[in-house]
Short mmCIF file of C-alpha atoms and ligand atoms in Angstrom, two decimals:
data_model
loop_
_atom_site.label_atom_id
_atom_site.label_comp_id
_atom_site.label_asym_id
_atom_site.label_seq_id
_atom_site.Cartn_x
_atom_site.Cartn_y
_atom_site.Cartn_z
CA UNK A 1 21.81 -30.96 35.95
CA UNK A 2 20.99 -34.77 35.67
CA UNK A 3 23.32 -37.65 36.70
CA UNK A 4 24.73 -40.37 34.75
CA UNK A 5 23.24 -43.17 36.87
CA UNK A 6 20.13 -41.50 37.95
CA UNK A 7 17.25 -43.73 38.53
CA UNK A 8 19.56 -46.80 39.16
CA UNK A 9 19.26 -48.28 42.56
CA UNK A 10 21.86 -50.20 44.32
CA UNK A 11 21.63 -52.56 47.18
CA UNK A 12 25.04 -52.02 48.83
CA UNK A 13 25.76 -55.00 50.91
CA UNK A 14 29.53 -54.11 51.04
CA UNK A 15 31.85 -53.45 53.94
CA UNK A 16 35.52 -52.49 54.57
CA UNK A 17 36.96 -50.98 51.71
CA UNK A 18 36.99 -52.84 48.26
CA UNK A 19 33.16 -53.06 47.87
CA UNK A 20 32.44 -49.53 49.49
CA UNK A 21 34.93 -47.83 46.95
CA UNK A 22 32.81 -49.38 44.13
CA UNK A 23 29.46 -48.31 45.43
CA UNK A 24 30.72 -44.86 46.26
CA UNK A 25 31.60 -44.39 42.78
CA UNK A 26 28.29 -45.45 41.63
CA UNK A 27 26.70 -43.04 44.09
CA UNK A 28 28.91 -40.10 42.79
CA UNK A 29 27.63 -40.96 39.30
CA UNK A 30 24.12 -40.54 40.67
CA UNK A 31 22.86 -44.04 41.61
CA UNK A 32 20.79 -44.21 44.81
CA UNK A 33 22.98 -46.43 46.79
CA UNK A 34 21.25 -48.11 49.94
CA UNK A 35 23.77 -49.51 52.41
CA UNK A 36 22.51 -52.37 54.41
CA UNK A 37 24.42 -52.79 57.53
CA UNK A 38 24.13 -55.05 60.54
CA UNK A 39 21.69 -53.81 63.15
CA UNK A 40 23.44 -52.26 66.07
CA UNK A 41 26.90 -52.27 64.83
CA UNK A 42 27.05 -51.65 61.07
CA UNK A 43 30.29 -51.71 58.83
CA UNK A 44 32.94 -52.51 61.12
CA UNK A 45 35.12 -49.74 59.85
CA UNK A 46 32.81 -47.28 61.32
CA UNK A 47 34.43 -47.87 64.68
CA UNK A 48 37.99 -48.81 63.26
CA UNK A 49 41.11 -46.28 63.33
CA UNK A 50 38.98 -43.80 65.22
CA UNK A 51 40.60 -40.63 65.53
CA UNK A 52 37.46 -39.11 67.63
CA UNK A 53 35.94 -41.36 70.35
CA UNK A 54 32.43 -42.38 69.30
CA UNK A 55 32.37 -40.88 66.05
CA UNK A 56 32.35 -42.61 62.50
CA UNK A 57 35.94 -42.93 61.59
CA UNK A 58 37.54 -41.25 58.55
CA UNK A 59 38.07 -44.84 57.04
CA UNK A 60 34.23 -45.21 57.02
CA UNK A 61 33.14 -41.54 56.09
CA UNK A 62 35.95 -41.39 53.27
CA UNK A 63 34.44 -44.64 51.59
CA UNK A 64 30.76 -44.09 51.97
CA UNK A 65 29.82 -40.69 50.80
CA UNK A 66 26.49 -40.08 48.99
CA UNK A 67 24.90 -43.28 50.24
CA UNK A 68 21.96 -44.14 52.49
CA UNK A 69 22.17 -46.44 55.38
CA UNK A 70 19.67 -48.79 56.56
CA UNK A 71 20.04 -51.31 59.53
CA UNK A 72 18.68 -54.66 59.07
CA UNK A 73 19.39 -57.99 60.65
CA UNK A 74 19.41 -60.14 57.47
CA UNK A 75 19.82 -63.30 59.49
CA UNK A 76 16.09 -63.06 61.17
CA UNK A 77 12.96 -64.13 59.00
CA UNK A 78 11.67 -60.55 59.15
CA UNK A 79 15.19 -59.02 58.07
CA UNK A 80 15.21 -61.53 54.94
CA UNK A 81 11.75 -60.16 54.10
CA UNK A 82 13.24 -56.78 54.13
CA UNK A 83 16.03 -57.92 51.96
CA UNK A 84 13.75 -59.74 49.49
CA UNK A 85 11.86 -56.43 48.98
CA UNK A 86 15.20 -54.66 48.53
CA UNK A 87 16.12 -57.02 45.83
CA UNK A 88 12.96 -56.63 44.07
CA UNK A 89 13.38 -52.79 44.43
CA UNK A 90 16.95 -52.55 43.19
CA UNK A 91 19.02 -53.02 39.85
CA UNK A 92 22.13 -54.03 41.27
CA UNK A 93 23.32 -55.92 44.49
CA UNK A 94 26.94 -55.38 45.37
CA UNK A 95 28.67 -57.48 48.23
CA UNK A 96 32.09 -58.33 49.22
CA UNK A 97 31.48 -60.85 52.22
CA UNK A 98 33.67 -63.79 52.86
CA UNK A 99 33.09 -66.57 50.26
CA UNK A 100 29.77 -68.37 50.93
CA UNK A 101 28.33 -65.81 53.42
CA UNK A 102 25.41 -64.56 50.98
CA UNK A 103 24.55 -68.34 50.30
CA UNK A 104 24.58 -69.08 54.16
CA UNK A 105 22.21 -66.25 54.48
CA UNK A 106 19.89 -67.76 52.08
CA UNK A 107 20.38 -65.45 49.19
CA UNK A 108 22.28 -67.64 46.59
CA UNK A 109 22.48 -66.28 43.00
CA UNK A 110 19.71 -68.47 41.98
CA UNK A 111 17.30 -67.23 44.64
CA UNK A 112 18.28 -63.51 43.87
CA UNK A 113 17.81 -64.29 40.02
CA UNK A 114 14.23 -65.77 40.84
CA UNK A 115 13.41 -62.76 43.12
CA UNK A 116 14.54 -60.36 40.47
CA UNK A 117 15.70 -61.59 37.13
CA UNK A 118 17.03 -58.25 36.01
CA UNK A 119 19.00 -57.94 39.06
CA UNK A 120 23.09 -57.64 38.61
CA UNK A 121 24.77 -59.37 41.49
CA UNK A 122 28.42 -58.01 41.78
CA UNK A 123 30.97 -59.43 44.02
CA UNK A 124 34.47 -58.96 45.17
CA UNK A 125 36.23 -62.06 46.48
CA UNK A 126 39.93 -62.52 47.39
CA UNK A 127 40.31 -64.95 44.72
CA UNK A 128 38.48 -66.53 41.71
CA UNK A 129 37.73 -70.18 41.33
CA UNK A 130 40.79 -72.34 42.42
CA UNK A 131 42.74 -73.65 45.59
CA UNK A 132 42.27 -70.41 47.48
CA UNK A 133 38.47 -69.59 46.38
CA UNK A 134 37.32 -69.90 49.93
CA UNK A 135 39.90 -67.73 51.61
CA UNK A 136 39.29 -64.40 53.32
CA UNK A 137 41.55 -61.57 51.91
CA UNK A 138 42.61 -58.34 52.91
CA UNK A 139 44.64 -55.70 50.82
CA UNK A 140 48.10 -56.74 51.30
CA UNK A 141 47.45 -60.37 50.70
CA UNK A 142 46.04 -59.48 47.31
CA UNK A 143 49.12 -57.34 46.62
CA UNK A 144 51.27 -60.36 47.46
CA UNK A 145 49.25 -63.04 45.54
CA UNK A 146 48.68 -60.63 42.43
CA UNK A 147 52.44 -60.08 41.78
CA UNK A 148 52.71 -56.54 43.10
CA UNK A 149 54.83 -57.37 46.25
CA UNK A 150 57.21 -59.70 44.47
CA UNK A 151 58.22 -56.92 41.81
CA UNK A 152 57.99 -53.94 44.36
CA UNK A 153 60.95 -52.71 46.56
CA UNK A 154 64.74 -53.03 45.99
CA UNK A 155 66.76 -55.86 44.77
CA UNK A 156 68.53 -56.36 47.98
CA UNK A 157 65.50 -56.15 50.25
CA UNK A 158 62.30 -58.15 50.77
CA UNK A 159 59.14 -58.09 48.85
CA UNK A 160 57.34 -54.88 49.55
CA UNK A 161 53.61 -53.69 49.44
CA UNK A 162 52.65 -50.30 48.18
CA UNK A 163 50.48 -47.76 50.14
CA UNK A 164 48.28 -47.40 46.92
CA UNK A 165 45.39 -49.78 47.77
CA UNK A 166 45.38 -51.50 44.43
CA UNK A 167 43.80 -54.63 46.18
CA UNK A 168 40.91 -53.07 47.67
CA UNK A 169 40.33 -49.72 45.76
CA UNK A 170 41.71 -51.09 42.68
CA UNK A 171 39.26 -54.11 42.80
CA UNK A 172 36.42 -51.80 43.64
CA UNK A 173 37.12 -49.74 40.27
CA UNK A 174 37.30 -52.92 38.34
CA UNK A 175 33.87 -54.22 39.85
CA UNK A 176 32.28 -50.82 39.06
CA UNK A 177 33.23 -51.32 35.23
CA UNK A 178 31.87 -54.79 35.41
CA UNK A 179 28.60 -53.52 36.80
CA UNK A 180 28.07 -50.79 34.25
CA UNK A 181 28.84 -53.25 31.47
CA UNK A 182 26.29 -55.68 32.76
CA UNK A 183 23.80 -52.88 33.06
CA UNK A 184 24.38 -52.03 29.45
CA UNK A 185 23.95 -55.69 28.40
CA UNK A 186 20.85 -55.98 30.34
CA UNK A 187 19.25 -53.34 28.09
CA UNK A 188 19.44 -55.85 25.42
CA UNK A 189 18.76 -58.94 27.19
CA UNK A 190 16.49 -57.84 30.07
CA UNK A 191 18.59 -60.15 32.24
CA UNK A 192 20.92 -59.60 35.15
CA UNK A 193 24.09 -61.52 35.49
CA UNK A 194 26.67 -62.25 38.03
CA UNK A 195 29.85 -59.89 38.03
CA UNK A 196 32.84 -61.24 39.87
CA UNK A 197 36.20 -59.26 40.42
CA UNK A 198 38.66 -61.24 42.33
CA UNK A 199 41.37 -59.21 44.09
CA UNK A 200 44.21 -61.18 43.09
CA UNK A 201 43.04 -60.87 39.32
CA UNK A 202 42.59 -57.00 39.70
CA UNK A 203 46.14 -56.59 41.16
CA UNK A 204 47.53 -58.91 38.42
CA UNK A 205 45.74 -56.71 35.87
CA UNK A 206 47.58 -53.71 37.21
CA UNK A 207 50.81 -55.68 37.19
CA UNK A 208 50.33 -56.47 33.54
CA UNK A 209 53.77 -55.02 32.48
CA UNK A 210 55.62 -57.33 35.15
CA UNK A 211 54.22 -60.43 33.41
CA UNK A 212 55.27 -58.78 30.11
CA UNK A 213 58.79 -58.62 31.74
CA UNK A 214 58.69 -62.03 32.97
CA UNK A 215 58.46 -63.29 29.38
CA UNK A 216 61.13 -60.89 28.10
CA UNK A 217 63.45 -62.26 30.80
CA UNK A 218 62.47 -65.89 29.93
CA UNK A 219 63.34 -65.23 26.10
CA UNK A 220 66.47 -63.09 26.52
CA UNK A 221 67.59 -63.81 30.08
CA UNK A 222 68.10 -60.18 30.61
CA UNK A 223 66.05 -57.00 31.28
CA UNK A 224 68.18 -53.97 30.05
CA UNK A 225 66.04 -51.32 31.56
CA UNK A 226 66.10 -52.71 35.03
CA UNK A 227 68.76 -51.52 37.62
CA UNK A 228 70.40 -55.09 37.62
CA UNK A 229 71.53 -54.37 34.19
CA UNK A 230 74.65 -54.40 33.39
CA UNK A 231 76.38 -55.19 36.65
CA UNK A 232 74.28 -58.10 38.24
CA UNK A 233 72.88 -61.40 37.16
CA UNK A 234 69.27 -62.04 36.56
CA UNK A 235 67.53 -65.14 38.04
CA UNK A 236 64.57 -66.85 36.57
CA UNK A 237 61.74 -64.22 37.74
CA UNK A 238 61.36 -60.49 37.30
CA UNK A 239 63.32 -59.00 40.07
CA UNK A 240 62.42 -55.76 42.14
CA UNK A 241 63.45 -52.83 40.05
CA UNK A 242 63.60 -50.26 42.83
CA UNK A 243 62.51 -46.91 41.48
CA UNK A 244 63.51 -47.67 37.88
CA UNK A 245 60.67 -47.27 35.43
CA UNK A 246 61.68 -50.63 33.89
CA UNK A 247 59.87 -49.44 30.85
CA UNK A 248 60.87 -47.85 27.58
CA UNK A 249 61.51 -44.52 29.04
CA UNK A 250 64.14 -44.93 31.74
CA UNK A 251 63.48 -42.93 34.91
CA UNK A 252 64.54 -42.54 38.54
CA UNK A 253 63.85 -40.76 41.83
CA UNK A 254 66.62 -38.14 42.43
CA UNK A 255 67.41 -35.97 45.31
CA UNK A 256 66.48 -32.31 45.35
CA UNK A 257 67.71 -29.42 47.54
CA UNK A 258 66.76 -30.07 51.14
CA UNK A 259 66.66 -33.94 51.00
CA UNK A 260 69.02 -34.13 54.20
CA UNK A 261 66.10 -32.93 56.27
CA UNK A 262 62.87 -33.28 54.03
CA UNK A 263 62.01 -36.97 53.41
CA UNK A 264 59.92 -35.95 50.37
CA UNK A 265 62.72 -33.50 48.56
CA UNK A 266 62.77 -35.73 45.62
CA UNK A 267 61.72 -35.70 42.08
CA UNK A 268 60.97 -38.33 39.47
CA UNK A 269 63.04 -37.71 36.48
CA UNK A 270 62.39 -39.42 33.12
CA UNK A 271 65.02 -39.48 30.45
CA UNK A 272 62.63 -39.53 27.57
CA UNK A 273 64.43 -40.17 24.14
CA UNK A 274 62.61 -37.31 22.52
CA UNK A 275 64.20 -34.77 24.84
CA UNK A 276 67.55 -36.23 25.55
CA UNK A 277 69.38 -33.12 23.92
CA UNK A 278 67.30 -30.87 26.17
CA UNK A 279 68.21 -33.12 29.27
CA UNK A 280 72.03 -32.77 28.28
CA UNK A 281 71.75 -28.94 27.95
CA UNK A 282 70.08 -28.45 31.25
CA UNK A 283 72.58 -30.49 33.32
CA UNK A 284 75.56 -29.15 31.31
CA UNK A 285 76.67 -32.13 29.46
CA UNK A 286 76.25 -31.11 25.91
CA UNK A 287 78.92 -33.63 24.79
CA UNK A 288 76.52 -36.42 25.48
CA UNK A 289 74.06 -35.29 22.64
CA UNK A 290 76.74 -36.53 20.04
CA UNK A 291 79.01 -38.95 22.20
CA UNK A 292 78.37 -42.39 20.88
CA UNK A 293 78.16 -43.91 24.40
CA UNK A 294 75.24 -41.81 25.34
CA UNK A 295 73.55 -40.57 21.89
CA UNK A 296 70.99 -43.44 21.52
CA UNK A 297 68.59 -44.85 23.95
CA UNK A 298 70.12 -48.38 23.52
CA UNK A 299 73.58 -47.12 24.28
CA UNK A 300 72.46 -45.24 27.36
CA UNK A 301 70.92 -48.39 28.91
CA UNK A 302 74.74 -49.32 29.72
CA UNK A 303 75.15 -46.13 31.56
CA UNK A 304 71.81 -45.40 33.39
CA UNK A 305 73.37 -45.27 36.81
CA UNK A 306 76.07 -42.81 36.04
CA UNK A 307 73.67 -40.71 33.96
CA UNK A 308 71.18 -40.45 36.73
CA UNK A 309 74.11 -39.74 39.41
CA UNK A 310 75.05 -36.82 37.09
CA UNK A 311 71.41 -35.52 36.67
CA UNK A 312 71.13 -35.90 40.44
CA UNK A 313 74.17 -33.44 40.86
CA UNK A 314 71.95 -30.95 39.13
CA UNK A 315 68.65 -31.71 40.69
CA UNK A 316 70.30 -31.36 44.13
CA UNK A 317 70.99 -27.64 43.41
CA UNK A 318 67.15 -27.00 43.03
CA UNK A 319 64.17 -27.54 45.13
CA UNK A 320 61.76 -30.14 43.45
CA UNK A 321 59.39 -27.19 42.46
CA UNK A 322 62.33 -25.29 40.91
CA UNK A 323 63.47 -28.25 39.08
CA UNK A 324 59.93 -28.85 37.80
CA UNK A 325 59.62 -25.39 36.48
CA UNK A 326 63.01 -25.69 34.51
CA UNK A 327 62.25 -29.09 33.18
CA UNK A 328 58.88 -28.25 32.12
CA UNK A 329 60.08 -25.56 29.88
CA UNK A 330 61.97 -28.31 27.93
CA UNK A 331 58.88 -30.75 28.00
CA UNK A 332 61.07 -33.10 30.02
CA UNK A 333 58.74 -35.50 31.99
CA UNK A 334 59.12 -35.26 35.67
CA UNK A 335 57.16 -35.10 38.82
CA UNK A 336 57.61 -33.90 42.24
CA UNK A 337 57.41 -36.31 45.16
CA UNK A 338 54.48 -34.90 46.94
CA UNK A 339 53.78 -35.44 50.60
CA UNK A 340 50.27 -36.04 51.78
CA UNK A 341 50.45 -32.69 53.61
CA UNK A 342 51.20 -31.03 50.31
CA UNK A 343 48.44 -32.70 48.40
CA UNK A 344 46.05 -31.90 51.14
CA UNK A 345 46.82 -28.04 50.36
CA UNK A 346 47.18 -28.37 46.62
CA UNK A 347 45.04 -25.62 45.17
CA UNK A 348 44.42 -27.29 41.67
CA UNK A 349 43.18 -30.65 43.34
CA UNK A 350 40.82 -28.55 45.56
CA UNK A 351 39.63 -26.64 42.55
CA UNK A 352 39.04 -29.87 40.50
CA UNK A 353 36.96 -31.47 43.28
CA UNK A 354 39.37 -34.01 43.64
CA UNK A 355 40.05 -32.96 47.21
CA UNK A 356 37.01 -31.93 49.00
CA UNK A 357 36.26 -30.58 52.35
CA UNK A 358 32.94 -32.22 53.81
CA UNK A 359 30.87 -31.12 56.71
CA UNK A 360 29.67 -34.05 59.14
CA UNK A 361 27.12 -33.49 61.73
CA UNK A 362 29.02 -35.29 64.35
CA UNK A 363 32.60 -35.04 63.10
CA UNK A 364 32.86 -31.58 61.85
CA UNK A 365 34.83 -30.67 58.56
CA UNK A 366 37.12 -33.42 57.17
CA UNK A 367 38.93 -33.68 53.79
CA UNK A 368 38.26 -36.38 51.63
CA UNK A 369 39.11 -37.68 48.09
CA UNK A 370 36.32 -36.76 45.81
CA UNK A 371 35.46 -38.50 42.43
CA UNK A 372 38.77 -38.89 40.36
CA UNK A 373 36.49 -39.48 37.21
CA UNK A 374 35.15 -36.23 35.71
CA UNK A 375 32.13 -36.34 33.59
CA UNK A 376 31.01 -33.13 31.85
CA UNK A 377 27.29 -33.64 31.99
CA UNK A 378 27.33 -35.47 35.38
CA UNK A 379 29.02 -33.34 37.81
CA UNK A 380 29.82 -34.90 41.23
CA UNK A 381 28.58 -33.34 44.45
CA UNK A 382 30.26 -35.11 47.51
CA UNK A 383 27.77 -35.56 50.18
CA UNK A 384 28.68 -36.79 53.72
CA UNK A 385 28.46 -40.46 54.70
CA UNK A 386 25.22 -41.67 56.39
CA UNK A 387 24.87 -42.29 60.14
CA UNK A 388 24.43 -45.70 61.10
CA UNK A 389 20.79 -46.51 60.10
CA UNK A 390 20.04 -43.07 59.19
CA UNK A 391 17.63 -43.87 56.36
CA UNK A 392 16.18 -47.05 57.75
CA UNK A 393 12.63 -45.60 58.08
CA UNK A 394 12.84 -43.66 55.02
CA UNK A 395 13.62 -46.71 52.96
CA UNK A 396 11.32 -49.12 54.61
CA UNK A 397 8.68 -46.68 53.91
CA UNK A 398 9.63 -46.58 50.00
CA UNK A 399 9.48 -50.41 50.42
CA UNK A 400 5.98 -50.38 51.54
CA UNK A 401 6.16 -50.93 55.30
CA UNK A 402 3.76 -48.80 57.41
CA UNK A 403 4.66 -47.16 60.59
CA UNK A 404 3.36 -49.93 62.73
CA UNK A 405 5.31 -52.54 61.04
CA UNK A 406 8.50 -50.45 61.20
CA UNK A 407 7.88 -50.12 65.10
CA UNK A 408 7.34 -53.87 65.43
CA UNK A 409 10.57 -54.42 63.58
CA UNK A 410 12.34 -52.11 65.88
CA UNK A 411 10.86 -53.77 69.00
CA UNK A 412 12.15 -57.09 67.72
CA UNK A 413 15.48 -55.64 66.92
CA UNK A 414 15.39 -56.62 63.29
CA UNK A 415 16.36 -52.90 62.33
N1 LIG B 501 22.75 -58.83 59.27
C1 LIG B 501 22.98 -60.03 59.82
N2 LIG B 501 24.27 -60.56 59.62
C2 LIG B 501 24.94 -59.86 58.35
C3 LIG B 501 24.66 -58.56 57.90
C4 LIG B 501 23.44 -58.13 58.40
N3 LIG B 501 23.11 -57.06 57.77
N4 LIG B 501 25.55 -58.32 57.01
C5 LIG B 501 26.52 -59.07 57.18
N5 LIG B 501 26.14 -60.26 57.88
C6 LIG B 501 27.06 -61.56 58.37
C7 LIG B 501 27.27 -62.26 57.22
O1 LIG B 501 26.18 -63.02 56.90
C8 LIG B 501 28.28 -62.89 57.63
O2 LIG B 501 27.97 -64.04 58.56
P1 LIG B 501 28.31 -65.55 58.54
O3 LIG B 501 29.99 -65.73 58.67
O4 LIG B 501 27.80 -66.29 59.66
O5 LIG B 501 27.93 -66.15 57.18
C9 LIG B 501 29.25 -62.11 58.47
O6 LIG B 501 28.22 -60.99 58.78
C10 LIG B 501 30.23 -61.21 57.69
O7 LIG B 501 31.19 -62.13 57.29
P2 LIG B 501 32.51 -61.81 56.74
O8 LIG B 501 33.18 -63.21 57.00
O9 LIG B 501 32.45 -61.34 55.40
O10 LIG B 501 33.24 -60.63 57.71
P3 LIG B 501 34.77 -60.79 58.25
O11 LIG B 501 34.60 -59.68 59.15
O12 LIG B 501 34.91 -62.15 59.04
O13 LIG B 501 35.79 -60.81 57.04
C11 LIG B 501 36.60 -59.97 55.15
C12 LIG B 501 36.11 -59.53 56.38
C13 LIG B 501 36.97 -58.71 54.30
C14 LIG B 501 37.94 -60.80 55.31
C15 LIG B 501 35.76 -60.83 54.32
O14 LIG B 501 34.52 -60.13 54.08
C16 LIG B 501 36.36 -61.06 52.76
O15 LIG B 501 37.20 -61.85 52.59
N6 LIG B 501 35.63 -60.46 51.77
C17 LIG B 501 35.97 -60.68 50.30
C18 LIG B 501 37.28 -60.03 50.01
C19 LIG B 501 37.32 -58.69 50.37
O16 LIG B 501 36.39 -57.72 49.85
N7 LIG B 501 38.21 -58.28 50.95
C20 LIG B 501 38.41 -56.85 51.16
C21 LIG B 501 38.56 -56.42 52.54
S1 LIG B 501 39.09 -54.87 52.55
O17 LIG B 501 38.06 -54.08 51.68
#
């Protein structure tokens, strides 16, 4: 079967996490992704967080599937010549170097556009234009600057970052969308364009509901869906809401049977208005269906803490999976808190290709997260990440280099 992005060539000048997540997605959709790495060392993540000495780390392998790897020292004259040929050969250049690195290498947007006017040049940077435009940025910096940390955690604790890599992988997703839009526009204009996804902006986009709440707070000085209501005072900015949903359907994380010893024996429980009578029946509080203090969503906002405490008395009598089964019978929205161990063995995720076992010639078998986006006419087949420079000769040959020229480049340590 054909692939959605078959025929598109991506010059993958990315490293660490944000850029590689973007190009990995493009590769999964069928693009030919050529990862250009520093001769001799490669992407720094190959050697970071290693669990087996001398073997490409899981960090690297899990972010670079389905790509080809070519080693070129792009700071040498001959290396720049290789890069120029690659720019002419490819449709998209994706990079996430520190601000200015590509210009310093001699490949400004103007130069790239001159070499290949159809090329889309896509960049992840920590910040967009402004006072921090020149800063280097990693995941948690973006979470902090994008509004996630100040709105995550508990009211009486410090700001908190989340394990979901919304700054890196979240920005990679945004960039991939920008690239696809630019490629579609190119079909009409014949021209490439610059695509920029700043990490701060991507995180803020994912924190959109908190900017919504900031404005609601400024107008009404209270957020009735937040756990601070009705007992505590609100300040001037959106507070941390703990595990409350903070949205139109109140929710909370509740203990289940075994919570004393199992750190993940919890369930997320949502008291959706439509199923409130069912919630009351399940927990044995039928009186709450008609009691004025509980009967409407607005009335319940005054009593969310005692309501969830009462529901928790019920969830503590069930395992999270037993509770799920019962609640699903009544269409009550809920979800078990799954550990990574449970997710790794979840048969449905294996069956859908979201958790995939991959075989690597040096590392052996390992688990990875496959393509979470499913296209019915473009199935994803997850292939292992490339060894450093595995495809250097193959790609250089495609670019028109002969065997002697390749040997000479190798002798001069350009590749
Ligand atoms: N040959 C020769 N040199 C190469 C090369 C190659 N094939 N590939 C890269 N380089 C050089 C670059 O030209 C640059 O050199 P200069 O600093 O002399 O211009 C250098 O290698 C890489 O620079 P860097 O500053 O990007 O790398 P770093 O490890 O110091 O910083 C990071 C890493 C992530 C902080 C920075 O790249 C950054 O802020 N990127 C943008 C934001 C981002 O993507 N952050 C997410 C990080 S986690 O996903």
